[in-house]
Amino acid sequence: MIKNLIFYIFLGYLCGSILFFHLYGRFFAHRDLAIQAADHNPGVFDAFRYGGFQAGLFVLIGDLAKGFLPVGIYLLQAPDPLNYGLGLVMAAPILGHDFSIFSHFRGGKGITTTFGVLAALWAGGLGFWPLGTFAILFLLFKGIIQVSPDYYLTILVYLLCPAISFLEPVNLFVRYGLLLISGVVLVRMALSKEIKNRLEVKLVWKH
C-alpha cells in the first residue's frame, strides 16, 4: 500500500514538473518565452500573451493534463483511494509545477494544474463542489470584485477555496488535499519575486 502510494505521489510530482511553457519555447518557438514575461511565470496566460494562440493552447492542455492524469489514474487503480494518501496525490502535481525538478526547483503558480486535479476528482465521482468553487472564486475576483494585482488574487483564492470546502458536502480526504494544495501554492507565492504592487479592490459589475 505504502509503495503504491509513493509511486503515485512520485508520478504526480514528475508530471507536474514538466513545464509545457518551457517545452513550447524550446521545441517550437525556439526562444525563451519566459524572458518576455514580467513575472517569468511559465503559465497559460503568459503563453497566450507572448507565444500566441498555439502556444497558449499547448500549455493549457499540458497543464490541465498533468494535474488530471496522475489523480485520475490513482482513483482508478488504487485499491482504496479514499484515504489520507489522496491528499498527497492531489498535491503532488502542484508541488511539481511550483518547484519543478527539471527547472532548478522553480516553476509557476499551478492554477491550471489545480483545475486539472479538481476536474479529475469530479470525473472520479467525488463531486463538482471543489472544481466549481475554485472556478467561481476566480470569476468573482476577476469579473465582479476585481482584485489586483494577480499576486493577491491568487493568494485570496487559495485561502478561500479550502475554507469554503468545510461548508460544502466535500469528502474529508478531498478537503485535506485542498489544504495541502493551498499550502504549496502559498509557499510558492511567499518565495515569489513577482512585483507586489499595492493591493487594489474595485467593484466592476455594472447594473
PDB file of N, CA, C and O in Angstrom, residues 66-97:
ATOM      1  N   LYS A  66      -1.510  17.320 -16.820  1.00  0.00           N
ATOM      2  CA  LYS A  66      -0.554  16.845 -15.811  1.00  0.00           C
ATOM      3  C   LYS A  66      -1.141  16.886 -14.401  1.00  0.00           C
ATOM      4  O   LYS A  66      -0.598  16.274 -13.480  1.00  0.00           O
ATOM      5  N   GLY A  67      -2.250  17.604 -14.228  1.00  0.00           N
ATOM      6  CA  GLY A  67      -2.976  17.523 -12.972  1.00  0.00           C
ATOM      7  C   GLY A  67      -4.036  16.442 -13.000  1.00  0.00           C
ATOM      8  O   GLY A  67      -4.234  15.717 -12.025  1.00  0.00           O
ATOM      9  N   PHE A  68      -4.692  16.303 -14.152  1.00  0.00           N
ATOM     10  CA  PHE A  68      -5.800  15.358 -14.289  1.00  0.00           C
ATOM     11  C   PHE A  68      -5.326  13.903 -14.292  1.00  0.00           C
ATOM     12  O   PHE A  68      -5.893  13.057 -13.586  1.00  0.00           O
ATOM     13  N   LEU A  69      -4.327  13.605 -15.086  1.00  0.00           N
ATOM     14  CA  LEU A  69      -3.947  12.206 -15.302  1.00  0.00           C
ATOM     15  C   LEU A  69      -3.426  11.489 -14.051  1.00  0.00           C
ATOM     16  O   LEU A  69      -3.892  10.381 -13.744  1.00  0.00           O
ATOM     17  N   PRO A  70      -2.475  12.047 -13.288  1.00  0.00           N
ATOM     18  CA  PRO A  70      -1.995  11.306 -12.113  1.00  0.00           C
ATOM     19  C   PRO A  70      -3.093  11.041 -11.085  1.00  0.00           C
ATOM     20  O   PRO A  70      -3.178   9.935 -10.529  1.00  0.00           O
ATOM     21  N   VAL A  71      -3.936  12.043 -10.841  1.00  0.00           N
ATOM     22  CA  VAL A  71      -5.019  11.868  -9.873  1.00  0.00           C
ATOM     23  C   VAL A  71      -6.079  10.911 -10.416  1.00  0.00           C
ATOM     24  O   VAL A  71      -6.581  10.045  -9.698  1.00  0.00           O
ATOM     25  N   GLY A  72      -6.389  11.042 -11.701  1.00  0.00           N
ATOM     26  CA  GLY A  72      -7.364  10.145 -12.315  1.00  0.00           C
ATOM     27  C   GLY A  72      -6.915   8.694 -12.293  1.00  0.00           C
ATOM     28  O   GLY A  72      -7.705   7.784 -11.993  1.00  0.00           O
ATOM     29  N   ILE A  73      -5.644   8.474 -12.592  1.00  0.00           N
ATOM     30  CA  ILE A  73      -5.101   7.110 -12.578  1.00  0.00           C
ATOM     31  C   ILE A  73      -5.126   6.544 -11.163  1.00  0.00           C
ATOM     32  O   ILE A  73      -5.466   5.382 -10.940  1.00  0.00           O
ATOM     33  N   TYR A  74      -4.783   7.379 -10.190  1.00  0.00           N
ATOM     34  CA  TYR A  74      -4.809   6.936  -8.787  1.00  0.00           C
ATOM     35  C   TYR A  74      -6.216   6.507  -8.380  1.00  0.00           C
ATOM     36  O   TYR A  74      -6.403   5.450  -7.757  1.00  0.00           O
ATOM     37  N   LEU A  75      -7.207   7.320  -8.729  1.00  0.00           N
ATOM     38  CA  LEU A  75      -8.589   6.997  -8.356  1.00  0.00           C
ATOM     39  C   LEU A  75      -9.074   5.719  -9.027  1.00  0.00           C
ATOM     40  O   LEU A  75      -9.873   4.965  -8.457  1.00  0.00           O
ATOM     41  N   LEU A  76      -8.574   5.444 -10.233  1.00  0.00           N
ATOM     42  CA  LEU A  76      -8.989   4.244 -10.961  1.00  0.00           C
ATOM     43  C   LEU A  76      -8.245   2.995 -10.506  1.00  0.00           C
ATOM     44  O   LEU A  76      -8.828   1.903 -10.428  1.00  0.00           O
ATOM     45  N   GLN A  77      -6.969   3.134 -10.189  1.00  0.00           N
ATOM     46  CA  GLN A  77      -6.124   1.970  -9.977  1.00  0.00           C
ATOM     47  C   GLN A  77      -5.864   1.613  -8.516  1.00  0.00           C
ATOM     48  O   GLN A  77      -5.621   0.453  -8.198  1.00  0.00           O
ATOM     49  N   ALA A  78      -5.891   2.602  -7.637  1.00  0.00           N
ATOM     50  CA  ALA A  78      -5.585   2.306  -6.230  1.00  0.00           C
ATOM     51  C   ALA A  78      -6.691   1.456  -5.611  1.00  0.00           C
ATOM     52  O   ALA A  78      -7.872   1.732  -5.836  1.00  0.00           O
ATOM     53  N   PRO A  79      -6.344   0.428  -4.837  1.00  0.00           N
ATOM     54  CA  PRO A  79      -7.356  -0.442  -4.221  1.00  0.00           C
ATOM     55  C   PRO A  79      -8.312   0.322  -3.305  1.00  0.00           C
ATOM     56  O   PRO A  79      -9.503   0.051  -3.261  1.00  0.00           O
ATOM     57  N   ASP A  80      -7.759   1.275  -2.554  1.00  0.00           N
ATOM     58  CA  ASP A  80      -8.585   2.058  -1.633  1.00  0.00           C
ATOM     59  C   ASP A  80      -8.124   3.517  -1.698  1.00  0.00           C
ATOM     60  O   ASP A  80      -7.359   3.993  -0.856  1.00  0.00           O
ATOM     61  N   PRO A  81      -8.602   4.271  -2.716  1.00  0.00           N
ATOM     62  CA  PRO A  81      -8.088   5.626  -2.918  1.00  0.00           C
ATOM     63  C   PRO A  81      -8.564   6.639  -1.888  1.00  0.00           C
ATOM     64  O   PRO A  81      -7.936   7.685  -1.721  1.00  0.00           O
ATOM     65  N   LEU A  82      -9.669   6.358  -1.194  1.00  0.00           N
ATOM     66  CA  LEU A  82     -10.221   7.331  -0.256  1.00  0.00           C
ATOM     67  C   LEU A  82      -9.575   7.197   1.117  1.00  0.00           C
ATOM     68  O   LEU A  82     -10.100   6.571   2.034  1.00  0.00           O
ATOM     69  N   ASN A  83      -8.379   7.769   1.226  1.00  0.00           N
ATOM     70  CA  ASN A  83      -7.659   7.833   2.487  1.00  0.00           C
ATOM     71  C   ASN A  83      -6.775   9.075   2.443  1.00  0.00           C
ATOM     72  O   ASN A  83      -6.838   9.854   1.496  1.00  0.00           O
ATOM     73  N   TYR A  84      -5.961   9.267   3.465  1.00  0.00           N
ATOM     74  CA  TYR A  84      -5.138  10.477   3.510  1.00  0.00           C
ATOM     75  C   TYR A  84      -4.123  10.533   2.371  1.00  0.00           C
ATOM     76  O   TYR A  84      -3.608  11.598   2.039  1.00  0.00           O
ATOM     77  N   GLY A  85      -3.852   9.398   1.754  1.00  0.00           N
ATOM     78  CA  GLY A  85      -2.963   9.388   0.599  1.00  0.00           C
ATOM     79  C   GLY A  85      -3.517  10.184  -0.563  1.00  0.00           C
ATOM     80  O   GLY A  85      -2.754  10.731  -1.365  1.00  0.00           O
ATOM     81  N   LEU A  86      -4.843  10.271  -0.669  1.00  0.00           N
ATOM     82  CA  LEU A  86      -5.457  11.038  -1.754  1.00  0.00           C
ATOM     83  C   LEU A  86      -5.000  12.493  -1.723  1.00  0.00           C
ATOM     84  O   LEU A  86      -4.702  13.084  -2.761  1.00  0.00           O
ATOM     85  N   GLY A  87      -4.932  13.063  -0.532  1.00  0.00           N
ATOM     86  CA  GLY A  87      -4.485  14.447  -0.410  1.00  0.00           C
ATOM     87  C   GLY A  87      -3.065  14.636  -0.913  1.00  0.00           C
ATOM     88  O   GLY A  87      -2.758  15.629  -1.591  1.00  0.00           O
ATOM     89  N   LEU A  88      -2.190  13.690  -0.612  1.00  0.00           N
ATOM     90  CA  LEU A  88      -0.796  13.774  -1.075  1.00  0.00           C
ATOM     91  C   LEU A  88      -0.712  13.646  -2.588  1.00  0.00           C
ATOM     92  O   LEU A  88       0.068  14.352  -3.235  1.00  0.00           O
ATOM     93  N   VAL A  89      -1.528  12.760  -3.154  1.00  0.00           N
ATOM     94  CA  VAL A  89      -1.543  12.586  -4.605  1.00  0.00           C
ATOM     95  C   VAL A  89      -2.106  13.839  -5.283  1.00  0.00           C
ATOM     96  O   VAL A  89      -1.627  14.254  -6.343  1.00  0.00           O
ATOM     97  N   MET A  90      -3.122  14.457  -4.692  1.00  0.00           N
ATOM     98  CA  MET A  90      -3.670  15.696  -5.232  1.00  0.00           C
ATOM     99  C   MET A  90      -2.633  16.816  -5.249  1.00  0.00           C
ATOM    100  O   MET A  90      -2.546  17.593  -6.203  1.00  0.00           O
ATOM    101  N   ALA A  91      -1.852  16.900  -4.188  1.00  0.00           N
ATOM    102  CA  ALA A  91      -0.885  17.997  -4.072  1.00  0.00           C
ATOM    103  C   ALA A  91       0.375  17.778  -4.898  1.00  0.00           C
ATOM    104  O   ALA A  91       1.067  18.747  -5.247  1.00  0.00           O
ATOM    105  N   ALA A  92       0.681  16.529  -5.237  1.00  0.00           N
ATOM    106  CA  ALA A  92       1.951  16.217  -5.909  1.00  0.00           C
ATOM    107  C   ALA A  92       2.138  16.947  -7.243  1.00  0.00           C
ATOM    108  O   ALA A  92       3.218  17.504  -7.498  1.00  0.00           O
ATOM    109  N   PRO A  93       1.142  16.984  -8.158  1.00  0.00           N
ATOM    110  CA  PRO A  93       1.354  17.718  -9.415  1.00  0.00           C
ATOM    111  C   PRO A  93       1.556  19.215  -9.202  1.00  0.00           C
ATOM    112  O   PRO A  93       2.316  19.855  -9.942  1.00  0.00           O
ATOM    113  N   ILE A  94       0.892  19.779  -8.193  1.00  0.00           N
ATOM    114  CA  ILE A  94       1.060  21.207  -7.901  1.00  0.00           C
ATOM    115  C   ILE A  94       2.467  21.464  -7.366  1.00  0.00           C
ATOM    116  O   ILE A  94       3.118  22.444  -7.742  1.00  0.00           O
ATOM    117  N   LEU A  95       2.936  20.577  -6.501  1.00  0.00           N
ATOM    118  CA  LEU A  95       4.299  20.696  -5.976  1.00  0.00           C
ATOM    119  C   LEU A  95       5.309  20.624  -7.114  1.00  0.00           C
ATOM    120  O   LEU A  95       6.274  21.397  -7.152  1.00  0.00           O
ATOM    121  N   GLY A  96       5.074  19.704  -8.065  1.00  0.00           N
ATOM    122  CA  GLY A  96       5.969  19.588  -9.208  1.00  0.00           C
ATOM    123  C   GLY A  96       5.958  20.834 -10.069  1.00  0.00           C
ATOM    124  O   GLY A  96       7.016  21.303 -10.513  1.00  0.00           O
ATOM    125  N   HIS A  97       4.781  21.382 -10.313  1.00  0.00           N
ATOM    126  CA  HIS A  97       4.692  22.579 -11.162  1.00  0.00           C
ATOM    127  C   HIS A  97       5.344  23.780 -10.477  1.00  0.00           C
ATOM    128  O   HIS A  97       6.037  24.565 -11.123  1.00  0.00           O
TER     129      HIS A  97
END
